[in-house]
XYZ file of N, CA and C in Angstrom:
624
model
N 1.710 9.500 20.314
C 0.946 8.497 19.594
C 0.539 9.040 18.225
N 0.854 8.308 17.182
C 0.491 8.708 15.834
C -0.772 7.974 15.408
N -1.672 8.715 14.802
C -2.910 8.127 14.286
C -2.789 7.981 12.775
N -2.929 6.758 12.288
C -2.849 6.474 10.861
C -4.243 6.161 10.319
N -4.619 6.876 9.267
C -5.901 6.641 8.609
C -5.646 6.183 7.177
N -6.321 5.120 6.776
C -6.149 4.565 5.437
C -7.357 4.957 4.591
N -7.115 5.686 3.518
C -8.204 6.134 2.653
C -8.669 5.015 1.730
N -9.836 5.219 1.127
C -10.347 4.259 0.148
C -9.395 4.129 -1.028
N -8.860 5.252 -1.513
C -7.949 5.204 -2.658
C -6.733 4.325 -2.353
N -6.135 4.532 -1.193
C -4.934 3.787 -0.832
C -5.243 2.310 -0.641
N -6.296 2.024 0.099
C -6.649 0.636 0.392
C -7.045 -0.108 -0.881
N -7.923 0.501 -1.661
C -8.434 -0.170 -2.856
C -7.334 -0.432 -3.880
N -6.472 0.526 -4.117
C -5.422 0.322 -5.119
C -4.456 -0.780 -4.699
N -4.091 -0.811 -3.422
C -3.198 -1.866 -2.944
C -3.849 -3.237 -3.091
N -5.114 -3.329 -2.712
C -5.822 -4.612 -2.792
C -6.076 -5.006 -4.251
N -6.408 -4.048 -5.100
C -6.614 -4.356 -6.519
C -5.319 -4.831 -7.174
N -4.207 -4.265 -6.760
C -2.906 -4.723 -7.260
C -2.698 -6.187 -6.879
N -3.028 -6.524 -5.653
C -2.935 -7.892 -5.173
C -3.879 -8.803 -5.958
N -5.093 -8.333 -6.222
C -6.088 -9.137 -6.937
C -5.692 -9.386 -8.389
N -5.116 -8.383 -9.032
C -4.731 -8.533 -10.440
C -3.661 -9.602 -10.608
N -2.721 -9.624 -9.696
C -1.619 -10.597 -9.766
C -1.699 -11.536 -8.563
N -2.849 -12.179 -8.402
C -3.086 -13.021 -7.237
C -2.158 -14.231 -7.187
N -1.536 -14.546 -8.308
C -0.633 -15.697 -8.386
C 0.818 -15.321 -8.061
N 1.064 -14.046 -7.756
C 2.442 -13.587 -7.550
C 2.534 -12.729 -6.291
N 3.751 -12.492 -5.875
C 3.985 -11.493 -4.826
C 3.991 -10.115 -5.478
N 3.338 -9.156 -4.846
C 3.304 -7.788 -5.369
C 3.706 -6.824 -4.267
N 4.166 -5.648 -4.672
C 4.449 -4.631 -3.664
C 4.311 -3.241 -4.265
N 4.206 -2.261 -3.363
C 4.026 -0.886 -3.800
C 4.214 0.087 -2.647
N 3.864 1.322 -2.907
C 4.049 2.393 -1.934
C 2.719 3.037 -1.577
N 2.657 3.606 -0.394
C 1.507 4.403 0.022
C 1.967 5.842 0.213
N 1.193 6.755 -0.336
C 1.516 8.175 -0.212
C 0.690 8.784 0.913
N 1.311 9.692 1.657
C 0.679 10.202 2.869
C 0.698 11.723 2.924
N -0.323 12.247 3.585
C -0.301 13.651 3.993
C -0.308 13.657 5.522
N 0.530 14.521 6.088
C 0.737 14.502 7.531
C 0.407 15.861 8.129
N -0.307 15.828 9.260
C -0.690 17.076 9.917
C -1.010 16.801 11.377
N -0.419 17.596 12.253
C -0.725 17.563 13.689
C -0.631 16.152 14.278
N 0.430 15.437 13.919
C 0.619 14.112 14.474
C -0.254 13.038 13.869
N -1.004 13.386 12.832
C -1.870 12.420 12.158
C -1.350 12.164 10.748
N -1.434 10.915 10.330
C -0.962 10.526 9.007
C -2.119 9.893 8.248
N -2.421 10.446 7.083
C -3.495 9.893 6.247
C -2.879 9.331 4.979
N -3.028 8.045 4.762
C -2.570 7.417 3.535
C -3.590 7.737 2.448
N -3.203 8.599 1.522
C -4.162 9.140 0.572
C -4.193 8.404 -0.759
N -3.127 7.693 -1.088
C -3.077 7.027 -2.388
C -2.043 5.910 -2.339
N -2.098 5.049 -3.332
C -1.117 3.963 -3.440
C -0.512 3.958 -4.831
N 0.751 3.597 -4.908
C 1.453 3.465 -6.186
C 1.961 2.028 -6.298
N 1.400 1.245 -7.212
C 1.856 -0.137 -7.385
C 3.212 -0.197 -8.084
N 4.122 -0.965 -7.525
C 5.471 -1.031 -8.085
C 5.700 -2.253 -8.967
N 5.493 -3.444 -8.427
C 5.949 -4.607 -9.187
C 5.207 -5.878 -8.821
N 5.243 -6.808 -9.765
C 4.759 -8.169 -9.539
C 5.783 -9.195 -10.038
N 6.842 -8.729 -10.645
C 7.887 -9.618 -11.149
C 9.076 -9.731 -10.205
N 9.243 -8.747 -9.335
C 10.379 -8.757 -8.417
C 9.985 -8.101 -7.103
N 10.500 -8.633 -6.025
C 10.280 -8.046 -4.695
C 11.604 -7.987 -3.939
N 12.652 -7.646 -4.681
C 13.976 -7.507 -4.097
C 14.476 -6.077 -4.324
N 15.481 -5.690 -3.575
C 16.079 -4.373 -3.736
C 16.948 -4.386 -4.994
N 16.517 -3.658 -6.011
C 17.201 -3.627 -7.304
C 17.341 -2.176 -7.750
N 18.174 -1.908 -8.761
C 18.243 -0.547 -9.305
C 16.891 -0.035 -9.786
N 16.048 -0.942 -10.320
C 14.723 -0.535 -10.779
C 13.859 -0.053 -9.611
N 14.024 -0.685 -8.450
C 13.289 -0.247 -7.269
C 13.703 1.168 -6.888
N 14.996 1.436 -6.943
C 15.489 2.781 -6.632
C 14.934 3.820 -7.600
N 14.895 3.470 -8.884
C 14.345 4.384 -9.892
C 12.875 4.665 -9.600
N 12.114 3.608 -9.314
C 10.691 3.773 -9.019
C 10.481 4.618 -7.767
N 11.301 4.389 -6.748
C 11.210 5.170 -5.514
C 11.393 6.655 -5.780
N 12.424 6.994 -6.535
C 12.718 8.392 -6.822
C 11.580 9.046 -7.591
N 11.037 8.337 -8.576
C 9.931 8.893 -9.355
C 8.676 9.064 -8.496
N 8.421 8.091 -7.635
C 7.259 8.181 -6.756
C 7.391 9.337 -5.771
N 8.595 9.532 -5.245
C 8.820 10.626 -4.303
C 8.646 11.981 -4.987
N 9.150 12.098 -6.202
C 8.983 13.346 -6.953
C 7.509 13.624 -7.226
N 6.770 12.578 -7.610
C 5.331 12.735 -7.853
C 4.619 13.153 -6.574
N 4.951 12.500 -5.463
C 4.318 12.822 -4.190
C 4.521 14.292 -3.824
N 5.719 14.790 -4.055
C 6.023 16.181 -3.713
C 5.177 17.165 -4.511
N 4.830 16.810 -5.750
C 3.988 17.705 -6.550
C 2.591 17.833 -5.946
N 2.217 16.862 -5.126
C 0.903 16.867 -4.485
C 0.960 17.372 -3.040
N 2.184 17.648 -2.577
C 2.336 18.037 -1.182
C 2.293 16.853 -0.237
N 2.543 15.649 -0.775
C 2.544 14.429 0.010
C 3.964 13.896 0.172
N 4.080 12.751 0.801
C 5.367 12.070 0.926
C 5.114 10.566 0.922
N 6.163 9.789 0.755
C 6.025 8.335 0.876
C 5.809 8.020 2.349
N 4.656 7.455 2.660
C 4.326 7.185 4.056
C 4.226 5.717 4.392
N 4.234 4.862 3.349
C 4.082 3.443 3.612
C 4.582 2.585 2.463
N 4.809 1.348 2.791
C 5.200 0.324 1.824
C 4.252 -0.850 2.034
N 3.733 -1.419 0.949
C 2.870 -2.594 1.110
C 3.398 -3.763 0.298
N 3.107 -4.971 0.776
C 3.512 -6.181 0.071
C 2.450 -7.252 0.305
N 2.166 -8.018 -0.742
C 1.304 -9.198 -0.645
C 2.112 -10.372 -1.175
N 2.213 -11.420 -0.388
C 3.064 -12.531 -0.774
C 2.305 -13.594 -1.562
N 3.049 -14.284 -2.423
C 2.472 -15.366 -3.219
C 1.829 -16.416 -2.317
N 2.470 -16.718 -1.203
C 1.906 -17.605 -0.193
C 0.923 -16.789 0.645
N -0.362 -16.976 0.402
C -1.378 -16.137 1.044
C -1.511 -16.384 2.539
N -0.833 -17.420 3.050
C -0.850 -17.664 4.491
C 0.142 -16.756 5.214
N 1.045 -16.135 4.462
C 2.118 -15.334 5.066
C 1.661 -13.918 5.385
N 1.771 -13.549 6.642
C 1.499 -12.166 7.043
C 2.689 -11.567 7.794
N 3.775 -12.302 7.845
C 4.998 -11.801 8.457
C 5.810 -11.031 7.417
N 6.303 -9.870 7.796
C 7.147 -9.093 6.901
C 8.470 -9.828 6.719
N 8.799 -10.169 5.485
C 10.019 -10.929 5.213
C 11.250 -10.047 5.334
N 12.410 -10.684 5.306
C 13.664 -9.929 5.371
C 13.799 -8.995 4.180
N 13.422 -9.468 2.991
C 13.503 -8.598 1.808
C 12.479 -7.482 1.895
N 11.291 -7.783 2.431
C 10.282 -6.741 2.618
C 10.750 -5.670 3.584
N 11.404 -6.088 4.658
C 11.950 -5.139 5.631
C 13.013 -4.254 4.989
N 13.823 -4.851 4.127
C 14.874 -4.091 3.450
C 14.282 -3.057 2.498
N 13.238 -3.462 1.765
C 12.587 -2.540 0.838
C 11.874 -1.416 1.587
N 11.232 -1.759 2.693
C 10.570 -0.734 3.503
C 11.586 0.257 4.058
N 12.739 -0.259 4.456
C 13.797 0.611 4.973
C 14.290 1.560 3.878
N 14.411 1.047 2.654
C 14.844 1.881 1.533
C 13.807 2.958 1.226
N 12.533 2.594 1.305
C 11.471 3.577 1.079
C 11.491 4.660 2.143
N 11.752 4.256 3.384
C 11.850 5.212 4.483
C 13.026 6.166 4.272
N 14.147 5.620 3.801
C 15.326 6.452 3.554
C 15.054 7.457 2.444
N 14.328 7.026 1.419
C 13.989 7.931 0.317
C 13.073 9.043 0.795
N 12.117 8.679 1.640
C 11.171 9.654 2.169
C 11.833 10.598 3.163
N 12.847 10.095 3.857
C 13.491 10.901 4.891
C 12.726 10.893 6.197
N 11.718 9.997 6.286
C 10.885 9.914 7.487
C 10.554 8.446 7.772
N 10.091 8.193 8.991
C 9.624 6.851 9.318
C 8.365 6.550 8.514
N 8.240 5.314 8.070
C 7.050 4.908 7.341
C 6.476 3.643 7.981
N 5.316 3.227 7.488
C 4.677 1.996 7.935
C 4.830 0.953 6.837
N 5.137 -0.274 7.222
C 5.135 -1.389 6.274
C 3.864 -2.190 6.503
N 3.135 -2.474 5.433
C 1.900 -3.247 5.528
C 2.043 -4.550 4.755
N 1.666 -5.646 5.385
C 1.537 -6.920 4.677
C 0.046 -7.133 4.420
N -0.317 -7.385 3.166
C -1.715 -7.641 2.832
C -2.065 -9.069 3.218
N -3.111 -9.211 4.011
C -3.588 -10.520 4.457
C -4.762 -10.917 3.569
N -4.490 -11.751 2.572
C -5.510 -12.125 1.589
C -6.695 -12.842 2.234
N -6.467 -13.481 3.370
C -7.539 -14.209 4.045
C -8.615 -13.270 4.571
N -8.284 -11.986 4.710
C -9.247 -11.020 5.234
C -9.849 -10.137 4.135
N -9.699 -10.554 2.892
C -10.216 -9.740 1.793
C -11.563 -10.227 1.283
N -12.077 -11.308 1.866
C -13.355 -11.851 1.426
C -14.540 -11.103 2.006
N -15.747 -11.354 1.476
C -16.957 -10.637 1.916
C -17.334 -10.890 3.366
N -16.864 -12.000 3.961
C -17.240 -12.292 5.339
C -16.340 -11.677 6.386
N -15.273 -11.004 5.966
C -14.309 -10.465 6.915
C -14.765 -9.135 7.501
N -14.571 -8.995 8.798
C -14.898 -7.724 9.458
C -13.652 -6.888 9.690
N -12.473 -7.458 9.412
C -11.215 -6.757 9.625
C -10.572 -6.404 8.286
N -9.934 -5.240 8.194
C -9.212 -4.885 6.961
C -8.081 -5.874 6.695
N -7.779 -6.068 5.433
C -6.727 -7.005 5.056
C -5.343 -6.396 5.080
N -5.029 -5.666 6.121
C -3.721 -5.036 6.259
C -3.120 -5.356 7.622
N -1.875 -5.798 7.620
C -1.151 -6.044 8.865
C 0.014 -5.051 8.912
N -0.082 -4.016 9.768
C 0.957 -2.986 9.794
C 2.147 -3.343 10.674
N 3.312 -2.863 10.232
C 4.555 -3.008 10.986
C 5.208 -1.634 11.115
N 5.706 -1.340 12.302
C 6.442 -0.105 12.540
C 7.882 -0.443 12.933
N 8.805 0.398 12.510
C 10.206 0.210 12.876
C 10.429 0.798 14.268
N 10.684 -0.089 15.216
C 10.896 0.301 16.609
C 12.218 -0.305 17.069
N 13.125 0.546 17.514
C 14.460 0.087 17.939
C 15.125 -0.739 16.845
N 15.006 -0.237 15.606
C 15.646 -0.839 14.427
C 15.083 -2.206 14.046
N 13.903 -2.532 14.565
C 13.236 -3.781 14.188
C 11.807 -3.499 13.774
N 11.345 -4.213 12.730
C 9.964 -4.050 12.278
C 9.058 -4.909 13.156
N 8.148 -4.252 13.852
C 7.297 -4.951 14.807
C 5.825 -4.830 14.395
N 5.144 -5.982 14.393
C 3.729 -6.014 14.042
C 2.905 -5.251 15.080
N 1.941 -4.474 14.575
C 1.032 -3.736 15.445
C -0.243 -4.562 15.607
N -0.240 -5.402 16.614
C -1.261 -6.443 16.739
C -2.662 -5.909 17.036
N -2.763 -4.708 17.579
C -4.089 -4.171 17.894
C -4.634 -3.270 16.789
N -3.915 -3.188 15.668
C -4.342 -2.298 14.578
C -5.724 -2.693 14.058
N -6.547 -1.690 13.805
C -7.883 -1.838 13.229
C -8.849 -2.619 14.126
N -8.450 -2.898 15.359
C -9.296 -3.714 16.231
C -10.288 -2.885 17.038
N -10.057 -1.580 17.076
C -10.896 -0.729 17.912
C -10.444 -0.725 19.350
N -9.434 -1.549 19.672
C -8.879 -1.605 21.025
C -7.879 -0.481 21.224
N -8.003 0.214 22.318
C -7.083 1.306 22.599
C -5.699 0.746 22.876
N -4.689 1.151 22.096
C -3.342 0.611 22.313
C -2.737 1.105 23.619
N -1.831 0.302 24.152
C -1.192 0.645 25.419
C 0.090 1.439 25.196
N 0.434 2.239 26.163
C 1.720 2.919 26.166
C 1.926 3.910 25.046
N 0.851 4.540 24.588
C 0.994 5.546 23.544
C 1.333 4.987 22.176
N 0.956 3.730 21.930
C 1.247 3.113 20.634
C 0.393 3.743 19.541
N 0.783 3.488 18.292
C 0.074 4.058 17.160
C -1.300 3.420 16.993
N -2.229 4.172 16.394
C -3.553 3.643 16.084
C -3.735 3.611 14.575
N -4.533 2.649 14.107
C -4.790 2.485 12.684
C -6.287 2.327 12.460
N -6.824 3.134 11.532
C -8.247 3.054 11.207
C -8.431 3.254 9.705
N -9.542 2.709 9.177
C -9.956 3.045 7.822
C -10.706 4.362 7.881
N -10.721 5.106 6.771
C -11.304 6.446 6.820
C -12.815 6.431 7.048
N -13.500 5.366 6.650
C -14.927 5.248 6.925
C -15.341 3.781 6.779
N -16.617 3.513 7.035
C -17.077 2.125 7.065
C -17.423 1.568 5.693
N -17.196 2.330 4.630
C -17.493 1.819 3.294
C -16.246 1.374 2.538
N -15.075 1.540 3.128
C -13.827 1.221 2.428
C -13.781 -0.238 2.001
N -14.070 -1.146 2.932
C -13.992 -2.571 2.599
C -15.062 -2.978 1.598
N -16.284 -2.508 1.797
C -17.378 -2.871 0.894
C -17.133 -2.335 -0.514
N -16.658 -1.108 -0.605
C -16.391 -0.517 -1.924
C -15.271 -1.272 -2.629
N -14.262 -1.698 -1.870
C -13.152 -2.444 -2.468
C -13.616 -3.802 -2.971
N -14.452 -4.487 -2.209
C -15.002 -5.767 -2.657
C -15.833 -5.599 -3.920
N -16.586 -4.519 -3.987
C -17.392 -4.230 -5.178
C -16.488 -4.026 -6.394
N -15.394 -3.318 -6.209
C -14.453 -3.069 -7.304
C -13.803 -4.372 -7.777
N -13.477 -5.246 -6.837
C -12.905 -6.541 -7.211
C -13.913 -7.347 -8.019
N -15.171 -7.368 -7.570
C -16.224 -8.107 -8.267
C -16.436 -7.574 -9.681
N -16.225 -6.275 -9.857
C -16.399 -5.639 -11.170
C -15.142 -5.720 -12.028
N -14.116 -6.410 -11.525
C -12.837 -6.577 -12.218
C -12.150 -5.237 -12.503
N -12.246 -4.332 -11.530
C -11.568 -3.042 -11.663
C -10.057 -3.216 -11.626
N -9.593 -4.379 -11.155
C -8.150 -4.624 -11.090
C -7.502 -4.588 -12.470
N -8.298 -4.821 -13.514
C -7.758 -4.763 -14.875
C -7.175 -3.380 -15.159
N -7.718 -2.369 -14.506
C -7.300 -0.991 -14.773
C -6.098 -0.520 -13.990
N -5.548 -1.377 -13.116
C -4.390 -0.937 -12.346
C -3.113 -1.330 -13.077
N -2.118 -0.455 -13.030
C -0.851 -0.705 -13.718
C 0.302 -0.418 -12.759
N 1.264 -1.318 -12.710
C 2.418 -1.082 -11.851
C 3.637 -0.677 -12.677
N 4.724 -0.398 -11.990
C 5.947 0.058 -12.654
C 6.477 -1.000 -13.614
N 6.321 -2.268 -13.265
C 6.706 -3.356 -14.165
C 6.036 -3.195 -15.531
N 4.728 -2.982 -15.507
C 3.974 -2.850 -16.752
C 4.390 -1.594 -17.511
N 4.640 -0.531 -16.761
C 5.055 0.729 -17.377
C 6.372 0.563 -18.138
N 7.261 -0.256 -17.608
C 8.537 -0.479 -18.296
C 8.339 -1.182 -19.636
N 7.264 -1.981 -19.727
C 6.961 -2.676 -20.978
C 6.141 -1.820 -21.928
N 5.345 -0.904 -21.371
C 4.495 -0.021 -22.178
C 4.434 1.330 -21.469
N 5.217 2.279 -21.936
C 5.358 3.564 -21.230
C 4.090 4.408 -21.272
N 3.100 4.000 -22.056
C 1.836 4.755 -22.091
C 0.973 4.456 -20.868
N 1.294 3.393 -20.129
C 0.505 3.019 -18.955
C 0.897 3.883 -17.765
N -0.094 4.530 -17.165
C 0.129 5.460 -16.057
C 0.123 4.697 -14.737
N 1.306 4.494 -14.179
C 1.421 3.763 -12.918
C 1.438 4.689 -11.710
N 1.691 5.975 -11.933
C 1.809 6.906 -10.812
C 0.453 7.471 -10.374
N -0.277 8.052 -11.300
C -1.518 8.729 -10.942
C -2.752 7.910 -11.297
N -2.796 7.389 -12.499
C -3.902 6.548 -12.967
C -5.250 7.205 -12.656
N -5.486 8.338 -13.294
C -6.675 9.142 -13.007
C -7.975 8.386 -13.261
N -7.993 7.560 -14.307
C -9.225 6.828 -14.637
C -9.606 5.875 -13.505
N -8.624 5.138 -12.988
C -8.912 4.223 -11.887
C -9.248 4.990 -10.613
N -8.556 6.092 -10.381
C -8.822 6.904 -9.183
C -10.280 7.378 -9.164
N -10.769 7.787 -10.322
C -12.151 8.255 -10.409
C -13.120 7.091 -10.194
N -12.794 5.935 -10.749
C -13.674 4.776 -10.558
C -13.747 4.385 -9.086
N -12.619 4.457 -8.404
C -12.610 4.140 -6.976
C -13.402 5.182 -6.194
N -13.226 6.436 -6.564
C -13.920 7.524 -5.854
C -15.424 7.364 -5.902
N -15.944 6.859 -7.006
C -17.401 6.748 -7.178
C -17.937 5.348 -6.886
N -17.066 4.467 -6.385
C -17.500 3.085 -6.111
C -18.534 3.030 -4.983
C-alpha cells in the first residue's frame, strides 16, 4: 500500500492554475519525493491552458520538468488536469494519454488527478482532487481518497499534509495570488516568466 501526501505547495499551485484560467481546461505536473513506500507531492509545475493534447510542446515541457525535478532530488509523481466543463471529474482519453506519457518520462508509476472545481469553495470539507491510478493498464478512480476511510485490499491512501492546506489555498485565491502563477504556455510567449520554480509564488504560498 502506497501512502500519498499532497503538500500545500502542490495543492495550491494546481488550484491557482485552475483559478487563473477558470474559463479553460488546464493541466500540469506534480513533483514528488519518495521514501519507504511513501510519496509526497512537494510541488506543482503548470503546463498549459491553450492545449491539453499530446503534442511536441508537451514532450519538451516534460523533459524540462524532469530535468528540473532531478536537480531537487525529486521526480515526476503526478499529472493534474482541470476541465473547462467543471462538472467533469472523469479522466478523459486525452488526459489518460498525457498521464501515461508523464509516467513514461518519469520511468515510474504516477497518479493522475482531476481537479473537482465543485469542491474548491469555502463550504467544502473534501479536497478538490480526484485521483486515478493505473491498474491493469486502466486508469481507475480511487473513490475512498481523502475520505479518512481505510481502503480495502491494500489500496493506496491519499491525505493532505495538514488541515490548513484547503484554508490557505482559499485565502490565496481570495487574494488573487493566481495572477502570479505562470505555465509553460506563458513562458513560450515571454521567456522571462518562471514556470518551473516560481520562487516568488512559492514563498507566498509558504507564508499563507
